[in-house]
XYZ file of C-alpha atoms in Angstrom:
515
model
C -23.019 9.530 -4.567
C -24.196 10.140 -8.094
C -23.670 13.885 -7.652
C -20.212 13.520 -6.126
C -18.162 16.670 -6.515
C -15.024 14.605 -5.870
C -15.538 12.516 -9.010
C -16.230 15.668 -11.014
C -13.132 17.453 -9.731
C -10.809 14.448 -10.252
C -12.447 12.314 -12.949
C -9.201 10.475 -13.813
C -9.206 8.864 -10.349
C -12.557 7.231 -11.090
C -12.436 6.751 -14.847
C -13.544 3.770 -16.898
C -9.865 3.237 -17.673
C -9.094 2.572 -13.998
C -11.744 -0.145 -13.814
C -10.774 -1.587 -17.192
C -7.098 -1.991 -16.259
C -7.813 -3.761 -12.959
C -10.602 -5.888 -14.382
C -8.525 -6.855 -17.391
C -5.819 -8.431 -15.246
C -8.258 -9.869 -12.692
C -10.509 -11.588 -15.217
C -7.841 -12.512 -17.750
C -5.635 -14.184 -15.195
C -8.213 -15.806 -12.975
C -11.703 -16.237 -14.379
C -10.575 -19.051 -16.668
C -10.173 -21.345 -13.664
C -12.616 -24.212 -13.750
C -14.914 -24.937 -10.801
C -12.204 -26.939 -9.066
C -9.825 -23.958 -9.270
C -7.607 -25.430 -11.996
C -6.175 -22.836 -14.345
C -7.165 -23.998 -17.815
C -4.761 -24.512 -20.685
C -6.938 -22.181 -22.789
C -6.269 -19.302 -20.395
C -2.552 -20.006 -20.458
C -2.580 -20.116 -24.250
C -4.363 -16.763 -24.441
C -1.914 -15.211 -21.982
C 1.112 -16.566 -23.828
C -0.263 -15.333 -27.141
C -1.031 -11.847 -25.860
C 2.121 -11.469 -23.794
C 4.883 -13.632 -25.288
C 7.613 -11.910 -23.266
C 5.840 -12.152 -19.909
C 6.605 -14.548 -17.102
C 4.874 -17.937 -17.462
C 1.426 -17.684 -15.943
C 0.666 -20.089 -13.108
C -2.583 -18.547 -11.914
C -3.313 -16.445 -8.826
C -3.129 -19.307 -6.294
C 0.596 -19.406 -7.037
C 1.474 -16.007 -8.493
C 0.400 -12.379 -8.227
C 1.071 -9.210 -10.264
C 4.057 -7.179 -9.097
C 5.552 -4.862 -11.730
C 5.616 -3.994 -15.441
C 8.901 -3.509 -17.273
C 9.175 -0.234 -19.209
C 10.623 -1.707 -22.424
C 8.598 -2.687 -25.453
C 5.936 -0.878 -27.407
C 3.198 -3.412 -28.206
C 2.523 -4.892 -24.791
C 3.402 -4.140 -21.146
C 2.163 -7.100 -19.081
C 2.701 -7.718 -15.417
C 5.608 -9.758 -14.138
C 4.290 -12.131 -11.466
C 5.641 -13.166 -8.095
C 4.885 -15.881 -5.559
C 1.897 -15.451 -3.254
C 4.200 -15.382 -0.215
C 5.975 -12.238 -1.496
C 5.158 -9.020 0.361
C 3.445 -7.296 -2.575
C 0.901 -10.046 -3.275
C -1.910 -8.439 -1.279
C -2.008 -5.277 -3.353
C -3.647 -6.575 -6.518
C -6.540 -8.344 -4.778
C -6.667 -5.264 -2.551
C -7.174 -3.163 -5.676
C -10.180 -5.284 -6.627
C -11.583 -4.822 -3.119
C -11.165 -1.050 -3.490
C -13.156 -1.108 -6.736
C -15.802 -3.208 -4.994
C -15.908 -0.779 -2.054
C -16.115 2.142 -4.462
C -19.144 0.633 -6.199
C -20.920 -0.810 -3.143
C -20.361 1.939 -0.581
C -20.204 5.050 -2.744
C -22.067 4.015 -5.899
C -19.129 5.093 -8.079
C -18.707 2.775 -11.063
C -18.542 2.893 -14.838
C -21.375 0.361 -14.975
C -19.352 -2.124 -16.985
C -18.863 -4.674 -14.191
C -21.582 -6.217 -12.049
C -21.099 -5.803 -8.300
C -21.360 -9.546 -7.704
C -18.662 -10.231 -10.277
C -16.303 -7.781 -8.572
C -16.973 -9.452 -5.232
C -16.317 -12.912 -6.639
C -13.077 -11.786 -8.253
C -11.917 -10.095 -5.047
C -12.615 -13.204 -2.982
C -11.042 -15.524 -5.558
C -7.801 -13.546 -5.633
C -7.786 -13.159 -1.843
C -8.467 -16.709 -0.671
C -5.083 -18.234 -1.646
C -3.281 -15.672 0.535
C -4.843 -17.304 3.598
C -2.030 -19.852 3.371
C 0.333 -17.085 4.545
C -1.555 -16.487 7.807
C 0.386 -17.470 10.885
C 3.797 -16.937 9.313
C 6.381 -15.918 11.879
C 9.276 -15.337 9.475
C 8.257 -11.947 8.062
C 6.867 -8.602 9.154
C 5.138 -8.119 5.801
C 1.933 -9.912 6.755
C 0.384 -6.484 7.295
C 0.849 -5.709 3.602
C -0.597 -9.121 2.741
C -3.683 -9.076 4.969
C -4.825 -5.478 5.467
C -5.656 -4.783 1.782
C -7.335 -8.188 1.473
C -8.827 -9.937 4.491
C -9.382 -6.783 6.514
C -11.151 -5.143 3.607
C -13.158 -8.348 3.078
C -14.227 -8.276 6.710
C -15.012 -4.566 6.635
C -17.224 -4.822 3.571
C -18.844 -8.227 4.054
C -18.456 -8.956 7.783
C -16.978 -12.339 6.888
C -16.117 -14.349 9.995
C -13.682 -16.385 7.888
C -11.819 -13.221 6.892
C -11.727 -12.037 10.500
C -10.294 -15.291 11.851
C -7.679 -15.392 9.091
C -6.623 -11.852 9.961
C -6.339 -12.691 13.646
C -4.165 -15.684 12.808
C -1.891 -13.458 10.720
C -1.635 -10.956 13.563
C -0.615 -13.677 16.014
C 2.197 -14.632 13.642
C 3.394 -11.025 13.430
C 3.266 -10.681 17.219
C 5.888 -13.419 17.589
C 8.406 -11.047 15.982
C 8.032 -8.440 18.712
C 10.946 -8.124 21.135
C 9.925 -6.394 24.398
C 13.515 -5.528 25.326
C 13.957 -3.651 22.043
C 10.410 -2.357 21.702
C 10.061 -3.318 18.043
C 8.918 -6.083 15.755
C 11.739 -7.529 13.696
C 11.578 -6.792 9.969
C 14.188 -9.081 8.404
C 15.879 -12.158 9.811
C 18.837 -11.659 7.515
C 19.949 -9.474 4.619
C 21.440 -10.180 1.224
C 22.603 -6.580 0.795
C 26.029 -6.596 -0.870
C 27.529 -4.100 1.603
C 25.646 -4.539 4.879
C 24.239 -8.040 4.548
C 25.136 -11.007 6.727
C 24.634 -14.775 6.502
C 21.800 -16.536 8.283
C 24.113 -18.096 10.849
C 24.951 -14.589 12.147
C 21.335 -13.491 12.493
C 21.355 -14.020 16.264
C 23.603 -10.952 16.544
C 21.287 -8.635 14.597
C 17.755 -7.281 14.926
C 16.839 -5.432 11.734
C 13.990 -2.915 11.687
C 13.022 -1.056 8.512
C 10.892 2.072 8.299
C 8.391 0.182 6.115
C 7.384 -1.718 9.249
C 5.348 1.297 10.370
C 2.685 0.189 7.890
C 2.477 -3.355 9.268
C 1.486 -2.052 12.697
C -1.948 -1.609 11.116
C -2.477 -5.370 11.415
C -1.681 -5.431 15.143
C -4.021 -2.529 15.891
C -6.834 -3.932 13.753
C -6.616 -7.366 15.377
C -6.884 -5.798 18.831
C -9.807 -3.700 17.580
C -11.695 -6.710 16.228
C -10.986 -9.088 19.105
C -9.382 -7.352 22.096
C -9.727 -10.306 24.469
C -8.838 -13.189 22.168
C -5.123 -12.489 21.712
C -2.505 -12.016 24.374
C -0.310 -10.129 24.890
C -1.889 -6.799 23.975
C -1.197 -6.256 20.285
C -2.021 -2.570 20.329
C 0.597 -2.013 23.027
C 3.185 -3.750 20.827
C 2.279 -1.520 17.904
C 2.372 1.638 20.008
C 5.758 0.803 21.519
C 7.211 0.037 18.093
C 6.091 3.471 16.891
C 7.612 5.146 19.974
C 10.943 3.347 19.505
C 10.993 4.320 15.826
C 10.541 7.997 16.680
C 13.549 7.768 18.974
C 15.926 5.974 16.620
C 14.902 6.141 12.971
C 14.476 9.858 12.231
C 17.159 12.310 11.158
C 17.280 15.572 13.140
C 15.786 17.352 10.096
C 12.779 15.009 9.901
C 14.082 12.614 7.261
C 14.349 8.887 7.911
C 16.852 6.064 7.837
C 15.684 2.982 6.031
C 17.278 0.261 8.187
C 18.224 0.144 11.857
C 20.452 -2.745 12.953
C 19.980 -3.279 16.694
C 22.061 -5.577 18.856
C 20.269 -8.547 20.367
C 19.851 -7.798 24.109
C 20.660 -10.570 26.557
C 18.480 -9.244 29.397
C 16.015 -6.436 30.097
C 18.781 -4.707 32.078
C 21.081 -4.660 29.042
C 19.165 -2.600 26.490
C 19.695 -3.040 22.774
C 22.130 -0.735 21.030
C 21.948 0.705 17.542
C 24.785 -1.034 15.722
C 24.347 0.894 12.491
C 21.868 2.766 10.339
C 21.891 2.055 6.620
C 19.964 2.003 3.361
C 18.870 -1.102 1.512
C 16.877 0.783 -1.124
C 17.818 4.456 -0.894
C 20.752 6.244 -2.514
C 23.102 6.120 0.464
C 23.119 5.170 4.129
C 22.429 8.719 5.312
C 20.156 9.847 2.501
C 16.370 9.917 2.782
C 14.820 7.224 0.628
C 11.582 8.828 -0.478
C 9.357 5.760 -0.200
C 10.647 5.169 3.318
C 9.607 8.726 4.170
C 6.167 8.030 2.709
C 5.838 4.825 4.757
C 6.714 6.870 7.855
C 4.244 9.721 7.378
C 1.468 7.324 6.402
C 2.263 4.872 9.171
C 2.194 7.490 11.919
C -1.088 8.929 10.647
C -2.594 5.432 10.807
C -1.159 4.806 14.296
C -2.671 8.091 15.475
C -6.017 7.122 13.980
C -5.959 3.696 15.622
C -5.040 5.042 19.056
C -8.000 7.413 18.793
C -10.310 4.530 17.892
C -9.125 2.350 20.756
C -9.382 5.130 23.363
C -12.959 5.904 22.390
C -13.870 2.224 22.236
C -12.548 1.740 25.752
C -14.621 4.668 26.960
C -17.719 3.422 25.198
C -17.208 -0.088 26.667
C -18.833 -1.703 23.700
C -21.868 0.563 23.565
C -20.706 2.490 20.511
C -21.324 1.054 17.114
C -18.281 0.415 14.940
C -18.277 0.531 11.161
C -15.407 -1.988 11.038
C -13.030 0.438 9.377
C -10.930 1.445 12.337
C -13.142 4.468 12.982
C -16.226 4.543 15.176
C -19.242 6.125 13.535
C -18.815 8.880 16.123
C -15.351 9.685 14.744
C -16.516 13.138 13.708
C -15.934 14.146 17.337
C -12.825 15.425 19.060
C -9.653 13.446 18.415
C -8.540 11.428 21.469
C -5.541 9.531 20.119
C -1.806 10.037 20.659
C -0.706 13.520 19.713
C 2.962 12.473 19.469
C 2.023 10.242 16.533
C 0.124 13.098 14.889
C 3.140 15.353 15.320
C 5.497 12.740 13.901
C 3.309 12.327 10.831
C 3.375 16.109 10.409
C 7.183 16.195 10.769
C 7.599 13.453 8.157
C 5.034 15.090 5.854
C 6.578 18.543 6.129
C 9.998 17.145 5.247
C 8.461 15.293 2.296
C 6.597 18.293 0.911
C 9.577 20.616 1.323
C 11.605 18.399 -1.002
C 9.082 18.577 -3.848
C 8.772 21.212 -6.553
C 6.185 22.392 -9.043
C 4.842 20.635 -12.124
C 6.517 17.295 -12.686
C 8.778 18.038 -9.703
C 5.743 17.335 -7.516
C 6.215 13.657 -8.425
C 8.794 12.501 -5.871
C 12.324 11.427 -6.806
C 13.266 7.896 -5.812
C 15.558 9.353 -3.131
C 15.472 12.933 -1.888
C 19.268 13.127 -1.848
C 20.167 11.307 -5.051
C 22.469 13.216 -7.428
C 20.922 15.264 -10.197
C 22.522 16.001 -13.575
C 23.758 19.521 -14.279
C 20.611 20.313 -16.284
C 18.478 19.722 -13.174
C 16.788 16.642 -14.572
C 16.143 13.567 -12.484
C 17.339 10.047 -13.182
C 14.264 8.283 -11.794
C 11.072 9.161 -9.999
C 8.958 6.964 -7.780
C 5.238 7.306 -8.381
C 4.467 4.697 -5.714
C 6.069 7.013 -3.158
C 3.769 9.836 -4.168
C 0.637 7.722 -3.909
C 1.590 6.294 -0.495
C 2.337 9.807 0.763
C -0.836 11.338 -0.689
C -2.971 8.656 0.954
C -1.235 9.172 4.290
C -1.645 12.942 4.087
C -5.387 12.526 3.566
C -5.575 10.545 6.809
C -3.503 13.218 8.560
C -5.806 15.914 7.162
C -8.924 14.264 8.583
C -7.294 13.945 12.012
C -6.265 17.599 12.062
C -9.784 18.652 11.110
C -10.932 16.974 14.326
C -8.142 18.437 16.461
C -8.403 22.034 15.300
C -11.783 22.825 13.824
C -13.873 21.510 10.927
C -13.653 24.998 9.451
C -9.860 25.270 9.729
C -8.262 23.546 6.728
C -4.992 21.696 7.158
C -2.363 22.100 4.415
C -2.081 18.357 3.846
C -5.139 17.981 1.656
C -3.681 20.543 -0.724
C -0.289 18.810 -0.639
C -1.856 15.423 -1.397
C -3.900 16.796 -4.294
C -0.828 18.486 -5.761
C 0.998 15.139 -5.876
C -2.025 13.349 -7.316
C -2.598 15.905 -10.062
C 1.060 15.886 -11.098
C 1.028 12.093 -11.190
C -2.093 12.022 -13.351
C -0.590 14.551 -15.759
C 2.889 13.087 -16.138
C 2.832 9.432 -15.084
C -0.383 7.813 -16.304
C -0.279 4.999 -18.837
C -2.486 5.323 -21.958
C -6.163 5.001 -21.113
C -8.042 1.737 -21.462
C -11.714 1.220 -22.179
C -14.318 -1.498 -22.371
C -15.320 -2.428 -25.911
C -19.118 -2.417 -26.253
C -20.620 -5.849 -26.764
C -22.425 -4.612 -29.852
C -19.160 -3.815 -31.651
C -19.328 -5.229 -35.161
C -17.623 -8.596 -35.325
C -15.642 -7.541 -38.359
C -14.185 -4.483 -36.638
C -10.444 -4.747 -35.990
C -9.592 -5.070 -32.294
C -6.014 -5.187 -31.031
C -5.205 -8.682 -29.793
C -3.831 -7.438 -26.494
C -7.230 -5.909 -25.673
C -8.942 -9.281 -25.157
C -9.763 -10.432 -21.645
C -11.871 -13.299 -20.394
C -15.569 -12.441 -20.348
C -15.271 -8.990 -21.943
C -13.202 -7.202 -24.522
C -11.032 -4.385 -23.243
C -8.722 -2.112 -25.164
C -5.766 -1.463 -22.876
C -4.673 1.540 -24.905
C -1.410 2.235 -26.673
C 1.310 -0.061 -25.395
C -1.107 -2.413 -23.664
C -0.113 -1.417 -20.117
C -1.530 -3.577 -17.329
C -0.856 -0.824 -14.763
C -2.653 2.496 -14.350
C 0.557 4.374 -13.546
C 4.214 4.092 -14.521
C 7.561 5.630 -13.466
C 7.955 3.859 -10.121
C 11.274 2.718 -8.666
C 11.446 -0.520 -6.694
C 15.099 -0.391 -5.657
C 18.022 1.541 -7.086
C 20.547 1.229 -4.278
C 24.004 0.640 -5.770
C 24.614 -2.359 -3.494
C 21.281 -4.060 -4.150
C 21.445 -7.469 -5.790
C 19.061 -6.240 -8.467
C 17.907 -2.758 -9.416
C 14.504 -1.901 -10.905
C 13.408 1.581 -11.933
C 10.929 3.335 -14.210
C 8.373 0.529 -13.881
C 4.632 0.121 -13.481
C 4.080 -1.116 -9.939
C 1.138 -2.876 -8.308
C 1.232 -0.903 -5.069
C 1.438 2.417 -6.881
C -1.936 1.544 -8.408
C -3.286 0.273 -5.078
C -2.570 3.507 -3.215
C -3.837 5.506 -6.207
C -7.180 3.729 -5.796
C -7.059 4.185 -2.025
C -6.637 7.940 -2.475
C -9.840 7.980 -4.537
C -11.815 6.032 -1.954
C -10.536 8.174 0.911
C -11.667 11.307 -0.911
C -15.113 9.784 -1.408
C -15.299 8.947 2.307
C -14.203 12.472 3.204
C -16.983 13.840 1.003
C -19.525 11.495 2.623
C -18.527 12.668 6.097
C -18.394 16.344 5.139
C -14.639 16.557 5.678
C -13.927 18.147 2.303
C -15.498 20.983 0.309
C -15.736 21.838 -3.369
C -13.547 24.868 -2.762
C -10.781 22.725 -1.254
C -10.751 20.514 -4.344
C -10.189 23.318 -6.816
C -6.826 22.931 -8.547
């Protein structure tokens, strides 16, 4: 797609800086492993020298990028977390998105060989396989869809497929048929609503984020419908139906957490004990990232139900591209319309709470107090990127329901958020330093990365975007705001790839991209 009008209309989504930031972290923090996978002392020394205030580096098999603190002026390195943490799939997923971008769409700065990107993506992904089969978390969808599913989609790796199926079986154990949901948390350390582990048998916690993990159940059924029982797609669909009934405000907003009672029999249905917020401003406010998870999750559920209906009709005769869409997906939509409508309801609420200019970058909670001057305490860029990506999926579905010539409003809404984010919330641009740069030329120390030299720009930010909020609830054990965040960057990259796919399929025009 050398003549892509998408890359010309939104060059910042596909810039050299985007590749340089991801590659810098990927190569700096992994490529210094020796052939046995041991992280060398040289790599640790370089990391410690470049980022003296960062967390000690253990190497990707044990730790993965999560967030970047806002303080400091010379360097803004990632803080790392354990591979079992829910965010660990997003950085390797970002490498897979760059690989997909180059391999499938031919969009690349030319600074990184395709094989090197593939090797880095696999190297960062493989350690996460240890998390497959876990039955103590719902977050395996976030761990395995950006990584092993993308690996399977792009390379048709049987190893990746089997690992994904194992992860899905673990998630399925958390489904309760008498409640109609998969459990999110076994317990909670929230200072107001939390409870000790020994009381967990009385509670069944479901968070709105869980809508995104249904992706794993649907994809596993799609890849191997007869190898896993019970039917995973039915679990996912029922969870989405139950969430519509219990987790939405009358005005279309969402509650973050639902605490259900544990039913003792199918004749004694679960009751909603309470609705509360673990990360939003208050129990009845609408946490903006939760709203983004909802609109995105329902768009994906709608897309999957369409895929599975058409696959059943085709009885294996249709050819699948492995992405959750048959190659015939340009045809009439045949999925669940209630999921489409719920994504529209959540999206319309979301868009109505945004403004113009910088106000198009979402606040961390739609109901958080604002100072008298109208300013905002914190924004959440990750929310905007999750929502924009979900709205693009919703847009493509509506094009198939209505008419290819009838534009939906959601493409315009998504682009508005993306453009505001690029204008107000990007970190200083990075670039690759040409190999023929004179050896005597001064290069900032923080710009070095294994294998190539990269200038990360002013402040040495590891992330592409900043101004995200992880959690600012007053009763949270720890509050983080105004940070660079790994999943903000991941969904930023996903937006770019979705736009390229929409261009390839003819689902977007030059006129629609005009700002």
